[in-house]
mmCIF file of C-alpha atoms and ligand atoms in Angstrom:
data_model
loop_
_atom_site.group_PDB
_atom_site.id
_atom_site.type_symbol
_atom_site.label_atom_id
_atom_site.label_comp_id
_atom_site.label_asym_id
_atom_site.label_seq_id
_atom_site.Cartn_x
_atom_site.Cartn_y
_atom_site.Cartn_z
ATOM 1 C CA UNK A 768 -64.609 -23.534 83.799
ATOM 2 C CA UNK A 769 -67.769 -24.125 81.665
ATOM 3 C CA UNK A 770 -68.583 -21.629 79.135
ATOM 4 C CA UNK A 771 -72.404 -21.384 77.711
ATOM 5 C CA UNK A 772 -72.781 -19.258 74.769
ATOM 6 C CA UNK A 773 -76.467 -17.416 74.490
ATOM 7 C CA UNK A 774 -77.960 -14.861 72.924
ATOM 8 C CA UNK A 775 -79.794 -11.739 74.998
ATOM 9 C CA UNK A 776 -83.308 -11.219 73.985
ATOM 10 C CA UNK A 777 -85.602 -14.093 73.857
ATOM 11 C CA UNK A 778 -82.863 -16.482 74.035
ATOM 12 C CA UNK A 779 -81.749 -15.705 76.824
ATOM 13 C CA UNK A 780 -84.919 -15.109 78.519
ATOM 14 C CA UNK A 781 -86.793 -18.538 77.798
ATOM 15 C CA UNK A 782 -82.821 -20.239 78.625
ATOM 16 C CA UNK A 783 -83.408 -18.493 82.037
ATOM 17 C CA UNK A 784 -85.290 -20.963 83.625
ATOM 18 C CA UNK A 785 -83.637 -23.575 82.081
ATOM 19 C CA UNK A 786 -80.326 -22.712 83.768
ATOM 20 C CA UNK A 787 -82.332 -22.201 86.928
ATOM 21 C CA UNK A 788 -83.194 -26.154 86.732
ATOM 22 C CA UNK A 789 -79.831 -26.738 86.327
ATOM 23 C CA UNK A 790 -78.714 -24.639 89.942
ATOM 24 C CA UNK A 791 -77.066 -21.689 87.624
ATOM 25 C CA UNK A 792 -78.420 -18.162 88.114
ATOM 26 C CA UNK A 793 -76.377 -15.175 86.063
ATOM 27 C CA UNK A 794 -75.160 -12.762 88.739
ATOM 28 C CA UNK A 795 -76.097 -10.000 85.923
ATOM 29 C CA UNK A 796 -78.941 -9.159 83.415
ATOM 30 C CA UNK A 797 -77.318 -9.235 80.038
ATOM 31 C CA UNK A 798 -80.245 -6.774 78.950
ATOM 32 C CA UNK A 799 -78.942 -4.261 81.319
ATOM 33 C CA UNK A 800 -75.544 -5.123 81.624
ATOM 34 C CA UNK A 801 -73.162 -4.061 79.080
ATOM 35 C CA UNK A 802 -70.819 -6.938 79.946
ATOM 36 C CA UNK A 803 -69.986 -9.731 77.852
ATOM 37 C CA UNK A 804 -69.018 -12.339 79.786
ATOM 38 C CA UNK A 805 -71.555 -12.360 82.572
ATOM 39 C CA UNK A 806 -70.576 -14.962 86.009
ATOM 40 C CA UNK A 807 -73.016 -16.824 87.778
ATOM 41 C CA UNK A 808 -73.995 -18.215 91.388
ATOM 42 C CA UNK A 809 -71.454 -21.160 90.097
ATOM 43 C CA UNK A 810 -67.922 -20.609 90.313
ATOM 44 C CA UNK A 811 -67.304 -23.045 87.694
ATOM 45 C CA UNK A 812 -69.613 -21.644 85.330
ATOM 46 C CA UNK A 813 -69.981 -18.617 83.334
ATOM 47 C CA UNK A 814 -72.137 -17.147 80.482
ATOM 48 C CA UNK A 815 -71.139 -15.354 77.388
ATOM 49 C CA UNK A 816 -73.062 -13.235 75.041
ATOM 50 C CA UNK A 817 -73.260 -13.034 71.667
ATOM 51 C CA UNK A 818 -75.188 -12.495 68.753
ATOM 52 C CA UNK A 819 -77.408 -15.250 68.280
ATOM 53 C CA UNK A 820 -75.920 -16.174 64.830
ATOM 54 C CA UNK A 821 -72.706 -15.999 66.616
ATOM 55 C CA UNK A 822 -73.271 -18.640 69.174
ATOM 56 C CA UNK A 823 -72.329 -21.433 67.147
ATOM 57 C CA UNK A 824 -69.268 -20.612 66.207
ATOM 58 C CA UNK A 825 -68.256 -19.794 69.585
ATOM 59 C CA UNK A 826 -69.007 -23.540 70.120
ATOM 60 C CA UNK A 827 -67.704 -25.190 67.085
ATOM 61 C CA UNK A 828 -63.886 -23.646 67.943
ATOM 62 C CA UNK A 829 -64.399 -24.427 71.489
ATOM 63 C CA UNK A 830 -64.173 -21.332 73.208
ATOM 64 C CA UNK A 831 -67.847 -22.062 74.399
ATOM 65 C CA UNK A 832 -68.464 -25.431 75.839
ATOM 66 C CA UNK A 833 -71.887 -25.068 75.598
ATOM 67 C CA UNK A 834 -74.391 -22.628 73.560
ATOM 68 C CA UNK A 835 -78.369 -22.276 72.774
ATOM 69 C CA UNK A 836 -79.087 -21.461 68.748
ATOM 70 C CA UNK A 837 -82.295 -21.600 67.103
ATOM 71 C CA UNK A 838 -82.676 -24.259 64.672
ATOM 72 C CA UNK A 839 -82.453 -21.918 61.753
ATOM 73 C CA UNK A 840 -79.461 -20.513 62.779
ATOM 74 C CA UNK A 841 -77.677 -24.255 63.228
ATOM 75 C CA UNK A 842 -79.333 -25.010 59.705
ATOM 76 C CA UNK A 843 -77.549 -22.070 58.387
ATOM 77 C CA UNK A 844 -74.506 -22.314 60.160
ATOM 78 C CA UNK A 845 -74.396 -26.108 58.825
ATOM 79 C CA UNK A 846 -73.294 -27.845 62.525
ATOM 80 C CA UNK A 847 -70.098 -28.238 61.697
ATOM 81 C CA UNK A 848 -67.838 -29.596 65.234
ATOM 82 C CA UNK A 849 -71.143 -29.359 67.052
ATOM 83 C CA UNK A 850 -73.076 -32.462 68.916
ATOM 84 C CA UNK A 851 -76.662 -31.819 69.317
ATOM 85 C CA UNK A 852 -77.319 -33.093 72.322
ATOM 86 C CA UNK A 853 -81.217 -31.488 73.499
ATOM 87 C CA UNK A 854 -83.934 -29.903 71.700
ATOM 88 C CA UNK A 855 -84.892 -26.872 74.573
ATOM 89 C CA UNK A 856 -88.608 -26.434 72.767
ATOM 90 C CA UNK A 857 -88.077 -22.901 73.494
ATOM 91 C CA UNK A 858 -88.295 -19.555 71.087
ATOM 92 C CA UNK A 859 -90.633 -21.457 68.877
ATOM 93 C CA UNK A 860 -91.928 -20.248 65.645
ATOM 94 C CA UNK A 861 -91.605 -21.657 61.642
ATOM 95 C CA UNK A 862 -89.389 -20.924 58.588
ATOM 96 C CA UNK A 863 -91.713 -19.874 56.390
ATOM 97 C CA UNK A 864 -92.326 -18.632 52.361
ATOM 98 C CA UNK A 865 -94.389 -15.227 52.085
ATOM 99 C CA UNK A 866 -95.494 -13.302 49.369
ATOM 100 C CA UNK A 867 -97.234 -9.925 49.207
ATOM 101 C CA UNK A 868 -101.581 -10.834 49.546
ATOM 102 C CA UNK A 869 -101.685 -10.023 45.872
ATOM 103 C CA UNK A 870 -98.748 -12.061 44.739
ATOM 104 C CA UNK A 871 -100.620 -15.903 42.967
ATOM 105 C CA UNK A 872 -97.186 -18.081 44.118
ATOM 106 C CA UNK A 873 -98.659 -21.652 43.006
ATOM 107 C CA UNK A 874 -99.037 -19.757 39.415
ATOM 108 C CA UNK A 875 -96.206 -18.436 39.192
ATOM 109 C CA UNK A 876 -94.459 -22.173 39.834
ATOM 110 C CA UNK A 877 -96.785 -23.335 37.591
ATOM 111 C CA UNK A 878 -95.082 -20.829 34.863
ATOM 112 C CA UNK A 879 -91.620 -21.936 35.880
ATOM 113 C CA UNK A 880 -91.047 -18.161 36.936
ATOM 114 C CA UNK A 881 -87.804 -17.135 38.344
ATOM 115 C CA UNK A 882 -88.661 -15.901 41.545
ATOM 116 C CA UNK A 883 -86.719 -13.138 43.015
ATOM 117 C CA UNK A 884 -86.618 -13.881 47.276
ATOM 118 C CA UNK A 885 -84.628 -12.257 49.726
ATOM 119 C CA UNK A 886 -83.618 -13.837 53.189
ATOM 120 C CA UNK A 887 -81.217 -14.185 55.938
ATOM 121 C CA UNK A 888 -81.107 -17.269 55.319
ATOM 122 C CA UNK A 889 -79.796 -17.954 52.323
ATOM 123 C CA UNK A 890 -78.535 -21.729 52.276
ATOM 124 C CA UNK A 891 -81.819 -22.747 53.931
ATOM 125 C CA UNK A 892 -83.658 -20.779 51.469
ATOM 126 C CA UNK A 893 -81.259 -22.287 48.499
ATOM 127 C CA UNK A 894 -81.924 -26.162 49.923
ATOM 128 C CA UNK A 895 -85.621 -25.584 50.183
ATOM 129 C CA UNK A 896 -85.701 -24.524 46.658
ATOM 130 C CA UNK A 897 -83.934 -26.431 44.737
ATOM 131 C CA UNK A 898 -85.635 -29.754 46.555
ATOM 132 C CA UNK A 899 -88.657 -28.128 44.917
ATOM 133 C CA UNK A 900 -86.998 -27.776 41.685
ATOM 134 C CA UNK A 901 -87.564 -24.110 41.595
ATOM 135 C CA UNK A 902 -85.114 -21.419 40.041
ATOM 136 C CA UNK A 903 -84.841 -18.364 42.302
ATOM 137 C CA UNK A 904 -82.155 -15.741 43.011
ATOM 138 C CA UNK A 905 -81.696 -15.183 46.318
ATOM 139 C CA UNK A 906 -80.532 -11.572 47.584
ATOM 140 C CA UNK A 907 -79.054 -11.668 51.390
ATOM 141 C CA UNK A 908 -80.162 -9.468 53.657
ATOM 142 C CA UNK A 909 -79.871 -8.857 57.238
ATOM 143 C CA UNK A 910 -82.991 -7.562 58.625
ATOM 144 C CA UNK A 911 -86.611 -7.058 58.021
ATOM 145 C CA UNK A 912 -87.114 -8.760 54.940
ATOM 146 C CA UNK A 913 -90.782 -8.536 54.726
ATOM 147 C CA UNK A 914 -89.903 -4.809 53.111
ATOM 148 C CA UNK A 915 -88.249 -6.797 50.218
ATOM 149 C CA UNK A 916 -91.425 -7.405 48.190
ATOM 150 C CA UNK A 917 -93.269 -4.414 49.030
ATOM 151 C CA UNK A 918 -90.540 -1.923 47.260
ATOM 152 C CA UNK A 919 -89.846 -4.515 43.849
ATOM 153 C CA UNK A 920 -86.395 -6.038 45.522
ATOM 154 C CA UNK A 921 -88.021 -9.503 45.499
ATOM 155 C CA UNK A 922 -91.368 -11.291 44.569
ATOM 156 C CA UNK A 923 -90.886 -13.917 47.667
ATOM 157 C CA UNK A 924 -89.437 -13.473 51.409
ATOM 158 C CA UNK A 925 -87.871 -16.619 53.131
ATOM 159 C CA UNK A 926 -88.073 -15.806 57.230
ATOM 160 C CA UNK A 927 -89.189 -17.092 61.225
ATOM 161 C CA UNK A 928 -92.804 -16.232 61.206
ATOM 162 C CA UNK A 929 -94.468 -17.082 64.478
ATOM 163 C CA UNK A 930 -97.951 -15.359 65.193
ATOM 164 C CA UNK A 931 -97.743 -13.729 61.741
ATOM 165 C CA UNK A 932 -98.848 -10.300 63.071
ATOM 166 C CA UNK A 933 -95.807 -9.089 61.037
ATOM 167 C CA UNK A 934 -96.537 -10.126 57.656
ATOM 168 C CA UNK A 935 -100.059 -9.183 58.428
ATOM 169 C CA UNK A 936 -99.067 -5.388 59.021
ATOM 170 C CA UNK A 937 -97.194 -5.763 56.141
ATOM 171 C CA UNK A 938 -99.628 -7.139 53.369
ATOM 172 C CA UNK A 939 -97.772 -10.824 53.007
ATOM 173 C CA UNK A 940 -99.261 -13.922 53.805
ATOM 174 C CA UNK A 941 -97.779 -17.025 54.013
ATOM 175 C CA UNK A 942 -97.584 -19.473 51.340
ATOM 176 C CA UNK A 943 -95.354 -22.289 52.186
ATOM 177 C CA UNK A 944 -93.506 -23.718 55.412
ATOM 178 C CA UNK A 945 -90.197 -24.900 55.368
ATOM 179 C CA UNK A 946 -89.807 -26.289 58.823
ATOM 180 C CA UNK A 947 -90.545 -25.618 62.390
ATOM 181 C CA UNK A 948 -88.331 -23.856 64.756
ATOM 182 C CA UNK A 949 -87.067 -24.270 68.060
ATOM 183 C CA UNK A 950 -83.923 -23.681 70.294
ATOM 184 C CA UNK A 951 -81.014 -26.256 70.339
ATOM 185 C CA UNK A 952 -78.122 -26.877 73.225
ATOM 186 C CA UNK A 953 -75.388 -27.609 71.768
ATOM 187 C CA UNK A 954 -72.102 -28.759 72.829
ATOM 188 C CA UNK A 955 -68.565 -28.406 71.602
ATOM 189 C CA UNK A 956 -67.629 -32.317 70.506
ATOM 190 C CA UNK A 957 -64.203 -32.174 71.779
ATOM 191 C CA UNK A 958 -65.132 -30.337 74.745
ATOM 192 C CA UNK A 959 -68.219 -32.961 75.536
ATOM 193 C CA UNK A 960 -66.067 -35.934 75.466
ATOM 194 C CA UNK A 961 -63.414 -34.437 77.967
ATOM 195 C CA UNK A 962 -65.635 -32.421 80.225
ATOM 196 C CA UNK A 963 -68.303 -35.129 80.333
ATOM 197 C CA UNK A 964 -68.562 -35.041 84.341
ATOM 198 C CA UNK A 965 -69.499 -31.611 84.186
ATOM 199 C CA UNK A 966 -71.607 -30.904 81.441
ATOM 200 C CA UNK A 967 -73.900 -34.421 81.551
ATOM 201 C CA UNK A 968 -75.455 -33.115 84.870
ATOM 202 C CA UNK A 969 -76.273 -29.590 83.084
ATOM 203 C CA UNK A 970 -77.862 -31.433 80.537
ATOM 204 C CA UNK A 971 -79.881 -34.125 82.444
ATOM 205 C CA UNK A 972 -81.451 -31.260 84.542
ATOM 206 C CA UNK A 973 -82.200 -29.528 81.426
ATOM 207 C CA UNK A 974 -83.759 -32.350 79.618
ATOM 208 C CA UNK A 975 -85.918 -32.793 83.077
ATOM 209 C CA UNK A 976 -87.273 -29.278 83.358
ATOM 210 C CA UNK A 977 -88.049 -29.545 79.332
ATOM 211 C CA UNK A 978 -90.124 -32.317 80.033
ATOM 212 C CA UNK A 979 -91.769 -31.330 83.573
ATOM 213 C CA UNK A 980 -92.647 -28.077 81.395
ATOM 214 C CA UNK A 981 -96.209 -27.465 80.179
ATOM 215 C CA UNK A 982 -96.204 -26.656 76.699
HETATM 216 P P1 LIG B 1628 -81.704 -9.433 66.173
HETATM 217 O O1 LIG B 1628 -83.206 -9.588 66.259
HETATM 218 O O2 LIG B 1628 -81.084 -8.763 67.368
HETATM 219 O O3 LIG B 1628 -81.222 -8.928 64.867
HETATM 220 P P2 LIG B 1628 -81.698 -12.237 65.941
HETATM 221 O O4 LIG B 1628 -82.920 -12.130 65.111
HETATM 222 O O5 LIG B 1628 -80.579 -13.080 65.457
HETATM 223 O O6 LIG B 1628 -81.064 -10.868 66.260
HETATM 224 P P3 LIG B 1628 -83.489 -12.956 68.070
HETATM 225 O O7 LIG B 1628 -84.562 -12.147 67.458
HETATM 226 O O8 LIG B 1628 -83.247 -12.898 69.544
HETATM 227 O O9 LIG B 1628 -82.077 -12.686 67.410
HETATM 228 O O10 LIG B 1628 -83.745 -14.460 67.671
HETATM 229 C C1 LIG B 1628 -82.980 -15.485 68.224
HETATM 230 C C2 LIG B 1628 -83.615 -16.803 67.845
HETATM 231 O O11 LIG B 1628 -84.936 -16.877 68.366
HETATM 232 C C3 LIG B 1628 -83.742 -17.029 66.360
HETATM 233 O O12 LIG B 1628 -82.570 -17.595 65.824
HETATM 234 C C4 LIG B 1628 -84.917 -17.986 66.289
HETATM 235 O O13 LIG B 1628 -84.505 -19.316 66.492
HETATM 236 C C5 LIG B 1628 -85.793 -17.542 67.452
HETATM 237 N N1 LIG B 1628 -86.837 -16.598 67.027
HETATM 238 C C6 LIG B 1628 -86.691 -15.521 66.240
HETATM 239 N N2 LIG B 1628 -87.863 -14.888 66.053
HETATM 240 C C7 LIG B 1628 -88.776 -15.585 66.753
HETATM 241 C C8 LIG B 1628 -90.180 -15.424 66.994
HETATM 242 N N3 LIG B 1628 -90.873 -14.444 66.453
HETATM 243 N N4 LIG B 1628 -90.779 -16.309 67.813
HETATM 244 C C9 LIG B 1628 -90.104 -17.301 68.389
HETATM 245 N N5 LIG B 1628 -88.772 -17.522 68.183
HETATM 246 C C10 LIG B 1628 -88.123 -16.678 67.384
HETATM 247 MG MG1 LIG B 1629 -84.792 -11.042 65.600
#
């Protein structure tokens, strides 16, 4: 049995044609469905669903063969037992730096200020930082960030922007990108060596509906 940990949402959305390339078709909507572990046309194949954060854990200890993670949460997670195998070019957007519109960011690292930023992402945040030299405390939070500098709990939010409609409605810009995003397979190492004669044809027709794809 192959196991492919997703995400619903998005993820699982922009995976569905994907999997459709590939001759697997979920025999439920995970939207509507309140299963977890959700079959397919493919008796040898089955899809589980979990928080998006959650899928790579899932494949680092194996009990997913395969999963689909953005690349923030692989940076975050750190990639640990995971082979890398496909970037999907799917839920695409950037890590970015935003401030409120009245915030002056290059003058305050001009002062050497100790910038207050809150993020989900807090090692990415941490690594982006201190490459730039810059002294911040980071506060962790797990949703909408772009509150943080509107109420006084930070100067500086660290978060996926993509159109930037939400920062707009919120009175941040952007001030800084820390890299681009998009969706990554992954595999479980141990699991790819072993179960190569399975999963290598999943991943070939993948990698040909990526490129036949107009982007
Ligand atoms: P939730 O929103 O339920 O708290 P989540 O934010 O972890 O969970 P999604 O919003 O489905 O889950 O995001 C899953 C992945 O999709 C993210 O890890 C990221 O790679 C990508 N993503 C997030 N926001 C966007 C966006 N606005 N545009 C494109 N891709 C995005
Ligand atoms: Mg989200």
């Amino acid at each position: 049995m192959i196991t492919i940990a997703l995400s619903k949402g998005r993820i699982f959305e922009e995976t569905t044609p994907l999997l459709a390339a590939a001759g697997i078709h979920a025999l439920e909507d995970p939207d509507s469905s309140r299963k977890l572990i959700i079959g397919t046309n493919r008796e040898d194949v089955r899809l589980i669903i979990v928080r998006a954060t959650d899928v790579p854990t899932y494949v680092q200890y194996g009990a997913a063969d395969l999963g689909i993670a953005g690349k923030d949460v692989l940076d975050e997670h750190g990639g640990e037992g995971l082979y890398q195998p496909l970037d999907l070019n799917i839920a695409k957007c950037k890590m970015m730096v935003a401030v409120r519109n009245d915030f002056d960011y290059e003058a305050s690292i001009r002062q050497g200020a100790r910038l207050k930023v809150v993020t989900k992402y807090v090692k990415v945040a941490r690594e982006h930082f201190a490459a730039k030299g810059m002294h911040v405390d980071l506060i962790k939070l797990y949703g909408s960030m772009e509150l943080g500098p509107l109420v006084g709990l930070a100067d500086a939010i660290v978060d996926l922007v993509s159109t930037g409609g939400t920062l707009r409605a919120n009175n941040l810009k952007a001030v800084e990108e820390i890299g681009e995003i998009s969706s990554r397979l992954i595999a479980n190492q141990a699991s790819f060596k072993l179960n190569r004669a399975q999963l290598q044809p999943i991943i070939e027709s993948f990698s040909t509906a990526i490129k036949s794809a107009v982007k």
